[in-house]
Coordinates of C-alpha atoms and ligand atoms in Angstrom, one line a residue:
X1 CA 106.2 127.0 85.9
X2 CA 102.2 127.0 86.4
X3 CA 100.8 124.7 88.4
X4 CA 97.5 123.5 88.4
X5 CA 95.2 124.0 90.9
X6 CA 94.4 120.8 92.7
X7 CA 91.2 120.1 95.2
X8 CA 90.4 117.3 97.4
X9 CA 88.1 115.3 99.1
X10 CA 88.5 113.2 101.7
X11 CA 92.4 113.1 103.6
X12 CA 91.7 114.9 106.6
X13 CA 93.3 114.2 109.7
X14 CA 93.2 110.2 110.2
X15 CA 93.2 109.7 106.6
X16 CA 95.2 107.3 105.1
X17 CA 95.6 107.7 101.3
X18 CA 95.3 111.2 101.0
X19 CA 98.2 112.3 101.9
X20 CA 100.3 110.0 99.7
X21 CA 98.1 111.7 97.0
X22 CA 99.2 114.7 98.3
X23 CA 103.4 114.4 98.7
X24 CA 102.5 112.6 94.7
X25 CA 101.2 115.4 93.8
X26 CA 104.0 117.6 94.6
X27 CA 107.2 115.5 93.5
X28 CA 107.5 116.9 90.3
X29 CA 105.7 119.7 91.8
X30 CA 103.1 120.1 89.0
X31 CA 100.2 121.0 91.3
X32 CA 99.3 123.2 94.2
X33 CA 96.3 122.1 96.8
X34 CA 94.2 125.1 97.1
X35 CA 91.0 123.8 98.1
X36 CA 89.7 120.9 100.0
X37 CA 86.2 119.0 101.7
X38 CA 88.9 117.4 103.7
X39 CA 86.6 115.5 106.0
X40 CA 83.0 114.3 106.6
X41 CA 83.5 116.4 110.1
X42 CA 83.3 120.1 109.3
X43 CA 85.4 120.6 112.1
X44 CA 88.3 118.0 111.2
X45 CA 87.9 119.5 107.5
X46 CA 88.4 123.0 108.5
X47 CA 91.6 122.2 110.8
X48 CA 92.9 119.8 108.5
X49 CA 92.7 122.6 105.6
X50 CA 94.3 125.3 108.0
X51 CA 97.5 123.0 108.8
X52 CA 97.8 122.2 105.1
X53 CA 97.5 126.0 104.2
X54 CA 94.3 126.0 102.7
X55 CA 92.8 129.5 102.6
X56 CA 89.4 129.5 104.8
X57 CA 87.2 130.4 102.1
X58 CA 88.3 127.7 100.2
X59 CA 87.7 124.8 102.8
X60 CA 84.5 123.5 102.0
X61 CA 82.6 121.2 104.7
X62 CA 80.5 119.5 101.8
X63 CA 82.2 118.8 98.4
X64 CA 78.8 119.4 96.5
X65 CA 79.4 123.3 97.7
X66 CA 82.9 123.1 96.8
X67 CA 82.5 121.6 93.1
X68 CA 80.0 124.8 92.3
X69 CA 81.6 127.1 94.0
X70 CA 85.4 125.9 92.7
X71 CA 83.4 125.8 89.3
X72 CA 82.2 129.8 89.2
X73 CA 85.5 131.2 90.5
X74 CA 88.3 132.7 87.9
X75 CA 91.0 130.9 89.7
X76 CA 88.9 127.7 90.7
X77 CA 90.9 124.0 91.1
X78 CA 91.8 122.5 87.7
X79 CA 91.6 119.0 88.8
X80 CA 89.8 117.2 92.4
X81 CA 91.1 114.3 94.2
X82 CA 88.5 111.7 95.4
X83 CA 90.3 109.9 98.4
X84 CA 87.5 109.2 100.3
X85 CA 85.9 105.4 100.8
X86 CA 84.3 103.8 98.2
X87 CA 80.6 104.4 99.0
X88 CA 81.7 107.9 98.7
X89 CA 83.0 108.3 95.8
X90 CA 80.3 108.2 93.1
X91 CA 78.7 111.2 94.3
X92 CA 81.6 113.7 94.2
X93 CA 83.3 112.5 91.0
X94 CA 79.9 113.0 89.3
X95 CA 79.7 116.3 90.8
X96 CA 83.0 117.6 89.8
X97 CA 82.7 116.4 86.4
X98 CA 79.0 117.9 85.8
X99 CA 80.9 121.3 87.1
X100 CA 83.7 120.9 84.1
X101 CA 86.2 120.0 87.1
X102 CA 88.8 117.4 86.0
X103 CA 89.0 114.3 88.6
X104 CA 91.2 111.9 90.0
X105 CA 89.4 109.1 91.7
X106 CA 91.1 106.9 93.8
X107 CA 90.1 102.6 93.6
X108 CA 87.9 100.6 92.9
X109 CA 85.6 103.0 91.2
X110 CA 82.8 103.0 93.4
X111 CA 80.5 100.8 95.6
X112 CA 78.1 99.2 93.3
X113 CA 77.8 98.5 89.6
X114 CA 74.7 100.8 89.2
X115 CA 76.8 103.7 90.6
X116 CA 80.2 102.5 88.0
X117 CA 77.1 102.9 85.4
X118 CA 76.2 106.6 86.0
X119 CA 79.7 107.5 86.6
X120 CA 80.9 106.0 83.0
X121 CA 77.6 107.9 81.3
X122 CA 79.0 111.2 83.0
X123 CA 82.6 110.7 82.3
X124 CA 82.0 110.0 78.4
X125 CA 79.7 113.4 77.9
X126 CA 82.0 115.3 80.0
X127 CA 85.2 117.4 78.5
X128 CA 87.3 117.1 82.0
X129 CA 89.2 113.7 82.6
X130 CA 89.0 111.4 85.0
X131 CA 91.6 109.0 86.1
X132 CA 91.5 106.0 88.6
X133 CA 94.6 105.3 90.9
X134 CA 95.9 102.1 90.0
X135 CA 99.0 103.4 91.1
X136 CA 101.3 99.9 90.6
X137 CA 100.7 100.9 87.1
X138 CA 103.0 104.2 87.6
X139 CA 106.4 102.0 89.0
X140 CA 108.9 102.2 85.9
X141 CA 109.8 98.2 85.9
X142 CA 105.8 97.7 85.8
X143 CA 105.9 100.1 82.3
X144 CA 108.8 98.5 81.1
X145 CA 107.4 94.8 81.7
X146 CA 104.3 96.1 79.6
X147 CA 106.1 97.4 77.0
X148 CA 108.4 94.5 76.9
X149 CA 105.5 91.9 76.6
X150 CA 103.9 94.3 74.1
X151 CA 107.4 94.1 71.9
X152 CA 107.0 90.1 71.7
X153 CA 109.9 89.8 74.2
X154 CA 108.4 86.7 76.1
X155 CA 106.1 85.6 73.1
X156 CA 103.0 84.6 73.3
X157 CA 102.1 84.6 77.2
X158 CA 100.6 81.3 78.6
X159 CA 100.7 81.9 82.5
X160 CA 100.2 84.8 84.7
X161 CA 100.5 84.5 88.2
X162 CA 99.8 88.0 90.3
X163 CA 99.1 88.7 93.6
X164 CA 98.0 91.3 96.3
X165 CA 98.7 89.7 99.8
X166 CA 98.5 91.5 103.1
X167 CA 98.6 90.4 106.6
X168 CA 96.4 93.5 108.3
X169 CA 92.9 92.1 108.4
X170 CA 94.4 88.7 110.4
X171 CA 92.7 89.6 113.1
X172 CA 89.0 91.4 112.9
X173 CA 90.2 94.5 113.8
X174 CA 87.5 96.1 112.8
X175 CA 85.8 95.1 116.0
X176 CA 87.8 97.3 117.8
X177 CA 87.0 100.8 116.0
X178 CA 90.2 100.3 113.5
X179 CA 88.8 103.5 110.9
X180 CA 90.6 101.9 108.0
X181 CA 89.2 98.4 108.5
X182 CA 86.0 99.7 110.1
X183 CA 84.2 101.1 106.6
X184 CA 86.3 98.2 104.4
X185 CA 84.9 95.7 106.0
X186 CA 81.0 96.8 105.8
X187 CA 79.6 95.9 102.6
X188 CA 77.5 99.3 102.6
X189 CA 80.5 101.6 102.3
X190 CA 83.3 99.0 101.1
X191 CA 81.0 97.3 98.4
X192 CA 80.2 93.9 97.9
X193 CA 83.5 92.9 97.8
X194 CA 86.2 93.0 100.6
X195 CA 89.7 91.7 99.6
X196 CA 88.9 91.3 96.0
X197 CA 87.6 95.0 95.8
X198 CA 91.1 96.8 98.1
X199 CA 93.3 95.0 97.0
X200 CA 91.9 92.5 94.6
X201 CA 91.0 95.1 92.0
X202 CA 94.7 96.1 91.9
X203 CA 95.8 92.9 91.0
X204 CA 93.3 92.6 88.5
X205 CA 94.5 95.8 86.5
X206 CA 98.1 95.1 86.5
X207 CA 97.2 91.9 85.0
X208 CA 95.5 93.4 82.0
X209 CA 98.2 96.4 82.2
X210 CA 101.0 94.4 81.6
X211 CA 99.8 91.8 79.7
X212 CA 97.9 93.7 78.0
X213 CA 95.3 90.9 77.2
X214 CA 92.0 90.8 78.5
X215 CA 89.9 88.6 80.7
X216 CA 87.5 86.0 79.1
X217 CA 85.9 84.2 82.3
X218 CA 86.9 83.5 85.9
X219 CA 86.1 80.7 88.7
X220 CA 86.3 82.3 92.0
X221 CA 86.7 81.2 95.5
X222 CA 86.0 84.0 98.3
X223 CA 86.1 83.4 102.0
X224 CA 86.1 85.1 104.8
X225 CA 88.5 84.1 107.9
X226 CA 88.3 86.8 110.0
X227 CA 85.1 86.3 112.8
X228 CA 82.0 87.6 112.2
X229 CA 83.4 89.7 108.8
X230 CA 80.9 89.9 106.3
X231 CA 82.9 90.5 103.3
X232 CA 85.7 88.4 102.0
X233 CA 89.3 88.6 103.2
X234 CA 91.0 86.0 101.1
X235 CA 90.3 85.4 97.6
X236 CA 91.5 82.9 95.1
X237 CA 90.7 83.3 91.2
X238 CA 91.4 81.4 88.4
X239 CA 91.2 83.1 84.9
X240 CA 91.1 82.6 81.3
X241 CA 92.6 85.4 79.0
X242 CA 92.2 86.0 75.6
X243 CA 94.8 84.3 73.3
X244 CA 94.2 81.0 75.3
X245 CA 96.7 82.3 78.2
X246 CA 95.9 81.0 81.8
X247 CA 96.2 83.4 84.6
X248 CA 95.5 82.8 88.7
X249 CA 95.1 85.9 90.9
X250 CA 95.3 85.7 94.8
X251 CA 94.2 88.8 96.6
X252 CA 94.3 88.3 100.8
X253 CA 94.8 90.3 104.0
X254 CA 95.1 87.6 106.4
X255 CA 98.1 86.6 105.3
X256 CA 100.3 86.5 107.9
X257 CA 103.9 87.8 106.9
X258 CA 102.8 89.8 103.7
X259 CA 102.6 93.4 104.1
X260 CA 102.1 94.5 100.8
X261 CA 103.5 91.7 98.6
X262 CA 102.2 92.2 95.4
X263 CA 104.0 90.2 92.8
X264 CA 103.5 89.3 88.8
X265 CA 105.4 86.2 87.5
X266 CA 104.2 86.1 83.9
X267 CA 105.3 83.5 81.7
X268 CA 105.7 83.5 78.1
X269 CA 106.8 80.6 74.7
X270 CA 109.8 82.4 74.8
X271 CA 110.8 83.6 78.4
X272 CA 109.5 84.3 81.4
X273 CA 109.6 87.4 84.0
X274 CA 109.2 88.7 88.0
X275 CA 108.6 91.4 89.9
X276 CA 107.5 91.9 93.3
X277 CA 106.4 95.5 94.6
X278 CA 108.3 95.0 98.0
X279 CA 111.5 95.5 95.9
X280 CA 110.1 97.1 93.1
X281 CA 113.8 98.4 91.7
X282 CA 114.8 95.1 90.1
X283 CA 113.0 92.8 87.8
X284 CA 114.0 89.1 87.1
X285 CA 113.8 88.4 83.0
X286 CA 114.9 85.2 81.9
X287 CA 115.3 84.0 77.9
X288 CA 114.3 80.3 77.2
X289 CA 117.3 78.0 78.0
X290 CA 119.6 81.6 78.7
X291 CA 120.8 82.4 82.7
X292 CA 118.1 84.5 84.0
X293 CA 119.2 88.1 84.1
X294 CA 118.2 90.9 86.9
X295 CA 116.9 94.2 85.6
X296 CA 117.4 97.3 87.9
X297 CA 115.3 100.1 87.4
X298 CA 116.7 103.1 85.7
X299 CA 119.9 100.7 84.7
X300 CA 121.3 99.5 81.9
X301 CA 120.0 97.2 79.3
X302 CA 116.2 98.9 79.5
X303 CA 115.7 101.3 76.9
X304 CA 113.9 104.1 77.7
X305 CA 110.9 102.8 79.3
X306 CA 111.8 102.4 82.6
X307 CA 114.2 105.4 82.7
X308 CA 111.3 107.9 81.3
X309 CA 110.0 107.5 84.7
X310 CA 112.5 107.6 86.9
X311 CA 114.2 111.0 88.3
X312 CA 117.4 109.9 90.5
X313 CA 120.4 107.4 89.0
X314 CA 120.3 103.9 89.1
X315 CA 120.8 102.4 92.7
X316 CA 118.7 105.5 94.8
X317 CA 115.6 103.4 95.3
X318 CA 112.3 104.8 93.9
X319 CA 109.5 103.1 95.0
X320 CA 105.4 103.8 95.9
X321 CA 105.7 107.6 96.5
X322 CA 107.8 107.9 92.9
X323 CA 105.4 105.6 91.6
X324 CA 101.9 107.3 92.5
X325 CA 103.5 110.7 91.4
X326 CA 103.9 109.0 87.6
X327 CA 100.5 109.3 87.8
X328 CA 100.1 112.3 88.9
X329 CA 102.6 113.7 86.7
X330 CA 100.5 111.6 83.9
X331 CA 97.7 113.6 84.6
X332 CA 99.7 116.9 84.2
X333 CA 100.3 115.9 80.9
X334 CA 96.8 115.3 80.2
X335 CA 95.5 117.9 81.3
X336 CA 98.1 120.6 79.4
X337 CA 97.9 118.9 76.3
X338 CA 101.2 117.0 76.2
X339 CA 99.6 113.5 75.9
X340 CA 96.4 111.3 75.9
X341 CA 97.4 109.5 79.1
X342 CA 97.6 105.8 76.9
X343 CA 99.4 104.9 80.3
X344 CA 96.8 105.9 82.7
X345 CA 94.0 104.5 84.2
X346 CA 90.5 105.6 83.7
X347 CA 87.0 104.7 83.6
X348 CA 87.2 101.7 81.7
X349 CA 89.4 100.5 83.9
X350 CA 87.2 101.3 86.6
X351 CA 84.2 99.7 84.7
X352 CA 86.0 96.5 84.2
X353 CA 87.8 96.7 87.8
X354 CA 84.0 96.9 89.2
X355 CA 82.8 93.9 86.9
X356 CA 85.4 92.0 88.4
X357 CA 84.4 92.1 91.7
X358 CA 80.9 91.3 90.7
X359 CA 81.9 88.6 88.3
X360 CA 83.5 87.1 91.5
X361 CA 81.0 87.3 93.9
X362 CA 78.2 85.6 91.9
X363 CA 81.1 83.0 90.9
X364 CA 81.5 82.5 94.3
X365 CA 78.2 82.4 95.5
X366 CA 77.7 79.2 93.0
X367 CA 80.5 77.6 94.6
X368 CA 83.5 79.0 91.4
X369 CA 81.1 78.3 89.0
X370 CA 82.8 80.0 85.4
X371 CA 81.5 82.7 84.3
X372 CA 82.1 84.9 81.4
X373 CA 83.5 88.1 81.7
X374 CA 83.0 91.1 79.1
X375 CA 82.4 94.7 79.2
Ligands
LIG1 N1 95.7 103.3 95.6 C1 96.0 102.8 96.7 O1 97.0 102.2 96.9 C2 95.0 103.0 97.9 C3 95.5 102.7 99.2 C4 94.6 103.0 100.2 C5 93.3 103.4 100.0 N2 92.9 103.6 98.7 C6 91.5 104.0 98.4 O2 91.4 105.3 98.8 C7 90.1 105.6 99.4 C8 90.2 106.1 100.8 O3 90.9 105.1 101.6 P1 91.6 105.5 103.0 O4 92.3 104.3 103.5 O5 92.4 106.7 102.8 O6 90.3 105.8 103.9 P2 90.3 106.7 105.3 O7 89.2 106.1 106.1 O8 91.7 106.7 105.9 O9 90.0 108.1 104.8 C9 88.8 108.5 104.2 C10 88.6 110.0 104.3 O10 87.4 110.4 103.7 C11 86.7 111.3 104.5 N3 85.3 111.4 104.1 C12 84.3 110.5 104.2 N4 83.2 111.0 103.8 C13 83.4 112.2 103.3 C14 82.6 113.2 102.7 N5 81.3 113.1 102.5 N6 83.2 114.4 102.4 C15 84.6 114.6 102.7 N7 85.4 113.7 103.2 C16 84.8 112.5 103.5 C17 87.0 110.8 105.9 O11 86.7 111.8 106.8 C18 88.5 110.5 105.8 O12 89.2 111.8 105.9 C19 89.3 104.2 99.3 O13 88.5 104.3 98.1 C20 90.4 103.2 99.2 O14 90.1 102.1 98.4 C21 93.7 103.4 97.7

């Protein structure tokens, strides 16, 4: 089988997400890492290439190098990872993409709204594709809940209630050189938005994902617990979709308890269903005035939407690794031909994921005043 040639930036040593992207990449082992700006430290980025095998001429200590020089090779990268923080992200996806180089951007889409603007106006001329890592979207029971609502199985939805909750920003421990919360916690490389834009925007997308309707206007209520933060680490948001259905979203990371507790409870006239990404192999799916009924991923009773994307028999977990490589394997797809990735994310979920957290910010600034929301 031919792989495609995969770059990245960002995911050196220290990295968090980077290396998630990397083991996704490889699951269905679709892609090969042959090139990589690694780190903002040449040094980091050139022993951080060496232990994952990167060939020294292709371990770049500046990505803008790498995109041209990746471009004018025979056997340059197919596709680029951007896994670095958000302030940095604008300027290598544009790069890549004016070099013909495919891109797979990790969330929210950038820092500021001007910068989701020129990305968007280079993404729509370009011929490569790009593709935002929304990776809840990629667990099987989150597909099949889409599809499911799609098929009119909980008619027409009147409540959503999602959530992103974490516990690791309790304390400010940004204060004590904590890389991670360090740049997510300065509005300059984090963007405006703190909460809302991590973990917030996540939450935000699986609600339009699975729902599939879209937002109409929001009241927001941001605040910041932790002392001396400057961006917001708890976040509540009420919305109104289209179709008249209500929806609340609560995105925090001082909540103490939560690790990574994101959970959809959508409601519908005609049944109602659950899922929590901490146990992301079952599903709760209850039929008006029926015994609610427990779904297990790859198990019986789904169709074939949950078990197109899952590898292992019923009852071997999958979870957030299996998940993110759906997307990756998505992209695969996309990029050979196979399919027009309807199930992945891309720039205008970026563009709307970005609106959001500006929509909720100037909300919140005039104490949850409503305000409309339309790309
Ligand atoms: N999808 C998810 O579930 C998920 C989870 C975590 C993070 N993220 C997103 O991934 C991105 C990275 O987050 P993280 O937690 O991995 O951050 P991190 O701080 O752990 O890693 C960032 C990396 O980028 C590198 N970097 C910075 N500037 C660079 C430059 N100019 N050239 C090359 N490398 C550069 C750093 O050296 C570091 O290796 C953020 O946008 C974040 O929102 C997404």
């Amino acid at each position: 089988m031919k792989r495609l040639k995969l770059g990245m930036v960002g995911g050196g040593y220290g990295a968090f997400i980077g290396g998630v992207h990397r083991i996704a990449s490889r699951i269905d082992d679709r892609f090969e890492l042959v090139a990589g700006a690694l780190s903002s430290n040449a040094d980091r980025a050139a022993k951080s290439a060496a232990d994952l095998g990167i060939a020294p001429d292709r371990s770049y200590s500046d990505y803008s190098i790498m995109a041209k020089t990746e471009a004018d090779r025979s056997d340059g990268i197919d596709v680029v990872s951007i896994v670095t923080p958000n302030h940095m992200h604008a300027a290598p996806v544009i790069a890549f993409l004016r070099a013909g180089v495919s891109v797979i951007c990790d969330k929210p889409l950038c820092a500021t709204l001007a910068e989701a603007d020129e990305i968007a106006r280079v993404v729509n001329s370009s011929s490569a594709h790009f593709v935002l890592t929304h990776n809840y979207t990629g667990y099987p029971l989150v597909r099949q809940a889409r599809r499911m609502i799609a098929n009119g199985e909980l008619g027409v939805i009147r409540v959503a209630q999602i959530e992103y909750a974490q516990d690791w920003l309790a304390k400010s421990i940004e204060n004590d050189g904590q890389k991670q919360a360090a740049w997510r916690t300065d509005p300059a490389k984090s963007g405006g938005g703190g909460a809302i834009g991590d973990i917030g925007t996540h939450a935000f997308n699986l609600l339009g994902f699975v729902t599939g309707l879209k937002t109409e206007a929001l009241s927001a209520d941001l605040h910041s617990f932790g002392e001396g933060r400057k961006v917001d680490d708890n976040a509540h948001i009420l919305l109104r979709m289209q179709g008249g259905a209500k929806a609340m979203l609560w995105a925090s990371q001082i909540a103490i308890g939560n690790e990574n507790r994101v959970r959809l409870r959508i409601y519908g006239e005609k049944g109602g269903l659950e899922w929590d990404q901490e146990n992301p192999n079952v599903m709760s799916l209850t039929a008006h005035g029926e015994a609610r009924r427990i779904l297990t991923c790859g198990g019986a009773g789904l169709g074939d939407s949950a078990s197109d994307w899952t590898r292992i028999p019923s009852g071997h977990p999958e979870g957030y690794l299996e998940g993110f490589a759906n997307i990756y394997s998505g992209v695969a797809d996309l990029i050979e031909g196979k399919n027009k990735g309807e199930l992945l994310p891309g720039i205008d979920e970026g563009l709307q994921g970005m609106l959001f957290i500006d929509t909720c910010l100037r909300s919140a600034e005039n104490n949850g005043e409503w305000l409309s929301f339309a790309l």
